[in-house]
Amino acid sequence: MHPPEIRARARQVHRAGGSVADVARAVGLPYRTVWHWCNDRPEARQQGTELRCFRCRDGLDGPADPAAYAYLLGLYLGDSHLVTTARVPVLRIYWAAAWPGLVDACDLAMRAVLATTVQRVRKQGCVGVQSYGRHWPCLFPQHGPGRKHERRIGLADWQREIVQRRPGDFLRGLFHSDGCRVDNRVTVRGRPYVYPRYHFSNESTHIMGLCQWALDLLGVAWTMNRRNCLSVARRTAVATLDGHVGPKH
């Protein structure tokens, strides 16, 4: 039997947003023990995703954090997947281990939108950020059989309204998942020049169209340098995106 003050500390860290793994490390106890403390309580069981789903709960006409939802929508469309074949649907997004800042941002967005718990699955060279919840499909109606680029992808009216209000956050999700900010090196009349530019690559013409639409909402000039790759290179356009996206870290 562990002292009650240890349980109280564990639950306090969990309520503050720490994952069960974070809590277990903080108190130095096994994961399963801490999981029961944090979840096997009436108040915890009542905090399921059904109470946070703004599409299903009466009295909620939108996400509590529209910026977080717009960002997570961009991540989902860019490079993530929603698995619904398991008993409970799970949203998974994988990141290179070299980008801990993006891992943290993804974790926070999931919690702000719907998740009561978020797991980090570490593999060689990457980190999977995942959350189980029965109501993830409600928030991403784009989910369906097959790969995204092999089927039509469009936004529901309520999603378009969110993106129209938060295009920068939506683009941040797209560029963080399937884009990059690079230093372009060119030589003009024998003199080398280096200037930043953004690229967004995606095989889906529909998702590419959504990226173009959001850039237009911000007044950011873009060009298609390949069939599946968009480029933002003008100085003022790059500066605008820097204010919303910035480099991966």
CSV table of C-alpha atoms in Angstrom, one decimal:
chain,number,residue,atom,x,y,z
A,1,MET,CA,0.0,0.0,0.0
A,2,HIS,CA,1.5,3.3,-1.1
A,3,PRO,CA,1.1,6.5,1.1
A,4,PRO,CA,-2.0,8.6,0.2
A,5,GLU,CA,0.2,11.6,-0.4
A,6,ILE,CA,1.9,9.7,-3.3
A,7,ARG,CA,-1.4,9.0,-4.9
A,8,ALA,CA,-2.5,12.6,-4.4
A,9,ARG,CA,0.7,13.8,-6.1
A,10,ALA,CA,0.2,11.4,-9.0
A,11,ARG,CA,-3.3,12.5,-9.6
A,12,GLN,CA,-2.3,16.2,-9.4
A,13,VAL,CA,0.3,15.7,-12.1
A,14,HIS,CA,-2.2,13.8,-14.3
A,15,ARG,CA,-4.9,16.5,-13.9
A,16,ALA,CA,-2.3,19.1,-14.9
A,17,GLY,CA,-1.9,17.4,-18.3
A,18,GLY,CA,0.8,14.8,-17.7
A,19,SER,CA,0.5,11.4,-19.3
A,20,VAL,CA,0.4,8.3,-17.2
A,21,ALA,CA,4.0,7.6,-18.3
A,22,ASP,CA,5.0,11.1,-17.1
A,23,VAL,CA,3.3,10.5,-13.8
A,24,ALA,CA,4.9,7.1,-13.3
A,25,ARG,CA,8.3,8.6,-13.9
A,26,ALA,CA,7.6,11.5,-11.5
A,27,VAL,CA,6.6,9.2,-8.6
A,28,GLY,CA,9.0,6.4,-9.5
A,29,LEU,CA,6.3,3.7,-9.6
A,30,PRO,CA,5.1,1.1,-12.3
A,31,TYR,CA,2.9,2.4,-15.1
A,32,ARG,CA,0.0,0.0,-14.3
A,33,THR,CA,-0.1,1.1,-10.7
A,34,VAL,CA,-0.3,4.8,-11.7
A,35,TRP,CA,-2.8,4.1,-14.5
A,36,HIS,CA,-5.3,2.7,-11.9
A,37,TRP,CA,-4.8,5.7,-9.7
A,38,CYS,CA,-5.4,8.2,-12.5
A,39,ASN,CA,-8.2,6.4,-14.3
A,40,ASP,CA,-10.0,4.0,-12.0
A,41,ARG,CA,-12.0,6.7,-10.3
A,42,PRO,CA,-15.6,7.9,-10.9
A,43,GLU,CA,-14.6,11.4,-11.8
A,44,ALA,CA,-12.0,10.1,-14.3
A,45,ARG,CA,-14.5,7.6,-15.9
A,46,GLN,CA,-16.9,10.5,-16.4
A,47,GLN,CA,-14.3,12.5,-18.3
A,48,GLY,CA,-14.5,10.3,-21.5
A,49,THR,CA,-14.3,11.7,-25.0
A,50,GLU,CA,-18.0,11.7,-25.2
A,51,LEU,CA,-18.1,14.7,-22.9
A,52,ARG,CA,-15.5,16.6,-24.9
A,53,CYS,CA,-16.8,15.9,-28.4
A,54,PHE,CA,-18.3,19.2,-29.7
A,55,ARG,CA,-20.0,17.3,-32.5
A,56,CYS,CA,-22.0,15.1,-30.2
A,57,ARG,CA,-22.5,17.0,-27.0
A,58,ASP,CA,-25.5,19.3,-26.7
A,59,GLY,CA,-24.7,23.0,-26.2
A,60,LEU,CA,-21.3,22.9,-28.0
A,61,ASP,CA,-21.3,24.5,-31.4
A,62,GLY,CA,-17.5,24.3,-32.0
A,63,PRO,CA,-14.2,23.2,-30.4
A,64,ALA,CA,-13.2,24.7,-27.1
A,65,ASP,CA,-9.8,25.6,-28.8
A,66,PRO,CA,-10.4,26.3,-32.5
A,67,ALA,CA,-6.6,27.0,-33.0
A,68,ALA,CA,-5.7,23.6,-31.7
A,69,TYR,CA,-8.4,21.9,-33.8
A,70,ALA,CA,-7.2,23.7,-37.0
A,71,TYR,CA,-3.7,22.6,-36.2
A,72,LEU,CA,-4.6,19.0,-35.5
A,73,LEU,CA,-6.7,18.9,-38.7
A,74,GLY,CA,-3.7,20.0,-40.7
A,75,LEU,CA,-1.6,17.3,-39.0
A,76,TYR,CA,-4.2,14.7,-39.8
A,77,LEU,CA,-4.6,15.6,-43.4
A,78,GLY,CA,-0.9,15.9,-43.9
A,79,ASP,CA,0.6,12.7,-42.5
A,80,SER,CA,-1.3,10.8,-39.9
A,81,HIS,CA,-4.0,8.1,-39.8
A,82,LEU,CA,-7.1,7.2,-37.8
A,83,VAL,CA,-7.5,3.5,-37.1
A,84,THR,CA,-11.1,2.4,-36.5
A,85,THR,CA,-10.6,-1.4,-36.8
A,86,ALA,CA,-9.7,-1.7,-33.1
A,87,ARG,CA,-12.3,-1.8,-30.3
A,88,VAL,CA,-11.6,1.9,-29.7
A,89,PRO,CA,-10.5,4.2,-32.5
A,90,VAL,CA,-7.0,5.6,-32.2
A,91,LEU,CA,-5.4,8.6,-33.8
A,92,ARG,CA,-1.7,8.2,-34.6
A,93,ILE,CA,0.9,10.6,-35.8
A,94,TYR,CA,4.6,9.7,-36.2
A,95,TRP,CA,7.4,12.2,-35.8
A,96,ALA,CA,11.2,12.0,-36.3
A,97,ALA,CA,12.9,11.8,-32.9
A,98,ALA,CA,14.9,14.8,-33.9
A,99,TRP,CA,11.8,17.1,-33.6
A,100,PRO,CA,10.8,16.9,-29.9
A,101,GLY,CA,9.1,20.3,-30.2
A,102,LEU,CA,6.7,18.9,-32.8
A,103,VAL,CA,6.0,15.9,-30.6
A,104,ASP,CA,5.1,18.2,-27.7
A,105,ALA,CA,2.9,20.4,-29.9
A,106,CYS,CA,1.1,17.4,-31.3
A,107,ASP,CA,0.5,16.0,-27.8
A,108,LEU,CA,-0.9,19.3,-26.5
A,109,ALA,CA,-3.2,19.7,-29.5
A,110,MET,CA,-4.7,16.2,-29.0
A,111,ARG,CA,-5.4,17.0,-25.4
A,112,ALA,CA,-6.8,20.4,-26.2
A,113,VAL,CA,-9.2,19.0,-28.8
A,114,LEU,CA,-10.4,15.7,-27.4
A,115,ALA,CA,-7.9,13.4,-25.7
A,116,THR,CA,-8.1,12.5,-22.0
A,117,THR,CA,-4.8,10.6,-22.3
A,118,VAL,CA,-2.0,10.7,-24.9
A,119,GLN,CA,0.7,8.0,-25.3
A,120,ARG,CA,4.1,8.4,-26.8
A,121,VAL,CA,5.4,5.2,-28.5
A,122,ARG,CA,9.2,5.4,-29.0
A,123,LYS,CA,10.7,3.4,-31.9
A,124,GLN,CA,14.1,3.6,-33.5
A,125,GLY,CA,14.4,7.1,-34.9
A,126,CYS,CA,10.8,8.2,-34.4
A,127,VAL,CA,8.1,8.8,-31.8
A,128,GLY,CA,4.5,7.9,-32.3
A,129,VAL,CA,2.0,10.2,-30.6
A,130,GLN,CA,-1.4,8.5,-30.2
A,131,SER,CA,-4.7,8.8,-28.5
A,132,TYR,CA,-7.6,6.4,-28.1
A,133,GLY,CA,-11.1,7.8,-28.2
A,134,ARG,CA,-14.5,6.7,-29.6
A,135,HIS,CA,-15.2,10.2,-30.9
A,136,TRP,CA,-12.1,10.9,-33.0
A,137,PRO,CA,-14.0,9.8,-36.1
A,138,CYS,CA,-16.6,12.5,-35.3
A,139,LEU,CA,-14.0,15.2,-35.6
A,140,PHE,CA,-12.3,13.8,-38.8
A,141,PRO,CA,-15.1,12.8,-41.2
A,142,GLN,CA,-12.4,12.6,-43.9
A,143,HIS,CA,-11.6,9.2,-42.5
A,144,GLY,CA,-12.4,6.3,-44.8
A,145,PRO,CA,-11.1,3.1,-46.4
A,146,GLY,CA,-7.9,3.4,-48.5
A,147,ARG,CA,-5.2,6.0,-48.7
A,148,LYS,CA,-6.0,9.6,-48.6
A,149,HIS,CA,-4.6,10.4,-52.1
A,150,GLU,CA,-6.7,7.6,-53.6
A,151,ARG,CA,-10.1,9.0,-52.6
A,152,ARG,CA,-11.8,12.4,-52.5
A,153,ILE,CA,-10.9,14.6,-49.5
A,154,GLY,CA,-13.0,17.6,-48.7
A,155,LEU,CA,-13.9,19.6,-45.6
A,156,ALA,CA,-17.3,19.6,-44.0
A,157,ASP,CA,-19.0,23.1,-43.8
A,158,TRP,CA,-18.2,23.4,-40.1
A,159,GLN,CA,-14.6,22.5,-40.7
A,160,ARG,CA,-14.3,25.1,-43.5
A,161,GLU,CA,-15.6,27.8,-41.0
A,162,ILE,CA,-12.9,26.9,-38.5
A,163,VAL,CA,-10.2,27.0,-41.1
A,164,GLN,CA,-11.4,30.3,-42.5
A,165,ARG,CA,-11.0,31.7,-39.0
A,166,ARG,CA,-7.7,30.0,-38.3
A,167,PRO,CA,-5.9,29.5,-41.6
A,168,GLY,CA,-2.5,30.0,-40.1
A,169,ASP,CA,-3.0,27.2,-37.6
A,170,PHE,CA,-4.3,24.9,-40.3
A,171,LEU,CA,-1.2,25.6,-42.4
A,172,ARG,CA,1.1,25.1,-39.5
A,173,GLY,CA,-0.3,21.6,-39.2
A,174,LEU,CA,0.1,20.9,-42.9
A,175,PHE,CA,3.6,22.2,-43.1
A,176,HIS,CA,4.7,20.5,-39.8
A,177,SER,CA,3.5,17.1,-41.1
A,178,ASP,CA,4.1,17.2,-44.8
A,179,GLY,CA,6.2,20.3,-45.4
A,180,CYS,CA,9.5,22.0,-44.6
A,181,ARG,CA,11.4,25.3,-44.5
A,182,VAL,CA,14.7,25.1,-46.3
A,183,ASP,CA,17.5,27.4,-47.3
A,184,ASN,CA,17.5,27.6,-51.1
A,185,ARG,CA,20.9,28.2,-52.7
A,186,VAL,CA,21.3,29.8,-56.1
A,187,THR,CA,24.0,31.4,-58.2
A,188,VAL,CA,23.2,34.5,-60.1
A,189,ARG,CA,25.8,36.0,-62.4
A,190,GLY,CA,28.5,34.1,-60.5
A,191,ARG,CA,27.4,35.3,-57.1
A,192,PRO,CA,25.9,32.8,-54.6
A,193,TYR,CA,22.6,33.7,-52.9
A,194,VAL,CA,20.8,31.9,-50.0
A,195,TYR,CA,17.2,32.6,-49.2
A,196,PRO,CA,14.5,30.6,-47.2
A,197,ARG,CA,11.5,29.0,-48.8
A,198,TYR,CA,8.7,26.6,-47.8
A,199,HIS,CA,7.7,23.4,-49.5
A,200,PHE,CA,4.6,21.3,-49.1
A,201,SER,CA,4.4,17.9,-50.7
A,202,ASN,CA,1.3,15.7,-50.9
A,203,GLU,CA,0.1,13.1,-53.4
A,204,SER,CA,-3.6,14.1,-52.9
A,205,THR,CA,-4.7,16.8,-55.2
A,206,HIS,CA,-7.6,17.6,-52.8
A,207,ILE,CA,-5.3,18.1,-49.8
A,208,MET,CA,-3.0,20.2,-52.0
A,209,GLY,CA,-6.0,22.3,-53.0
A,210,LEU,CA,-6.9,22.9,-49.3
A,211,CYS,CA,-3.3,24.1,-48.7
A,212,GLN,CA,-3.6,26.5,-51.6
A,213,TRP,CA,-6.9,27.8,-50.4
A,214,ALA,CA,-5.6,28.4,-46.9
A,215,LEU,CA,-2.5,30.2,-48.3
A,216,ASP,CA,-4.9,32.4,-50.4
A,217,LEU,CA,-6.8,33.2,-47.2
A,218,LEU,CA,-3.6,34.6,-45.7
A,219,GLY,CA,-2.6,36.3,-48.9
A,220,VAL,CA,0.5,34.2,-49.3
A,221,ALA,CA,1.8,33.8,-52.9
A,222,TRP,CA,2.6,30.2,-53.9
A,223,THR,CA,3.6,28.3,-57.0
A,224,MET,CA,3.6,24.6,-58.0
A,225,ASN,CA,7.2,23.5,-58.8
A,226,ARG,CA,6.1,19.9,-59.3
A,227,ARG,CA,2.8,18.1,-59.7
A,228,ASN,CA,2.8,17.1,-56.0
A,229,CYS,CA,4.9,19.9,-54.5
A,230,LEU,CA,4.0,23.5,-53.6
A,231,SER,CA,6.6,26.3,-53.1
A,232,VAL,CA,6.4,29.6,-51.2
A,233,ALA,CA,9.5,31.6,-52.1
A,234,ARG,CA,8.7,35.4,-52.2
A,235,ARG,CA,10.3,37.3,-49.3
A,236,THR,CA,7.0,38.7,-48.0
A,237,ALA,CA,5.2,35.4,-48.4
A,238,VAL,CA,7.9,33.5,-46.4
A,239,ALA,CA,7.8,36.2,-43.7
A,240,THR,CA,4.1,35.7,-43.4
A,241,LEU,CA,4.4,32.0,-43.0
A,242,ASP,CA,7.2,32.4,-40.5
A,243,GLY,CA,4.7,34.2,-38.3
A,244,HIS,CA,2.4,31.1,-38.4
A,245,VAL,CA,4.6,28.1,-39.1
A,246,GLY,CA,8.3,28.5,-38.7
A,247,PRO,CA,11.0,25.8,-39.0
A,248,LYS,CA,10.5,22.3,-37.5
A,249,HIS,CA,12.3,21.8,-34.2
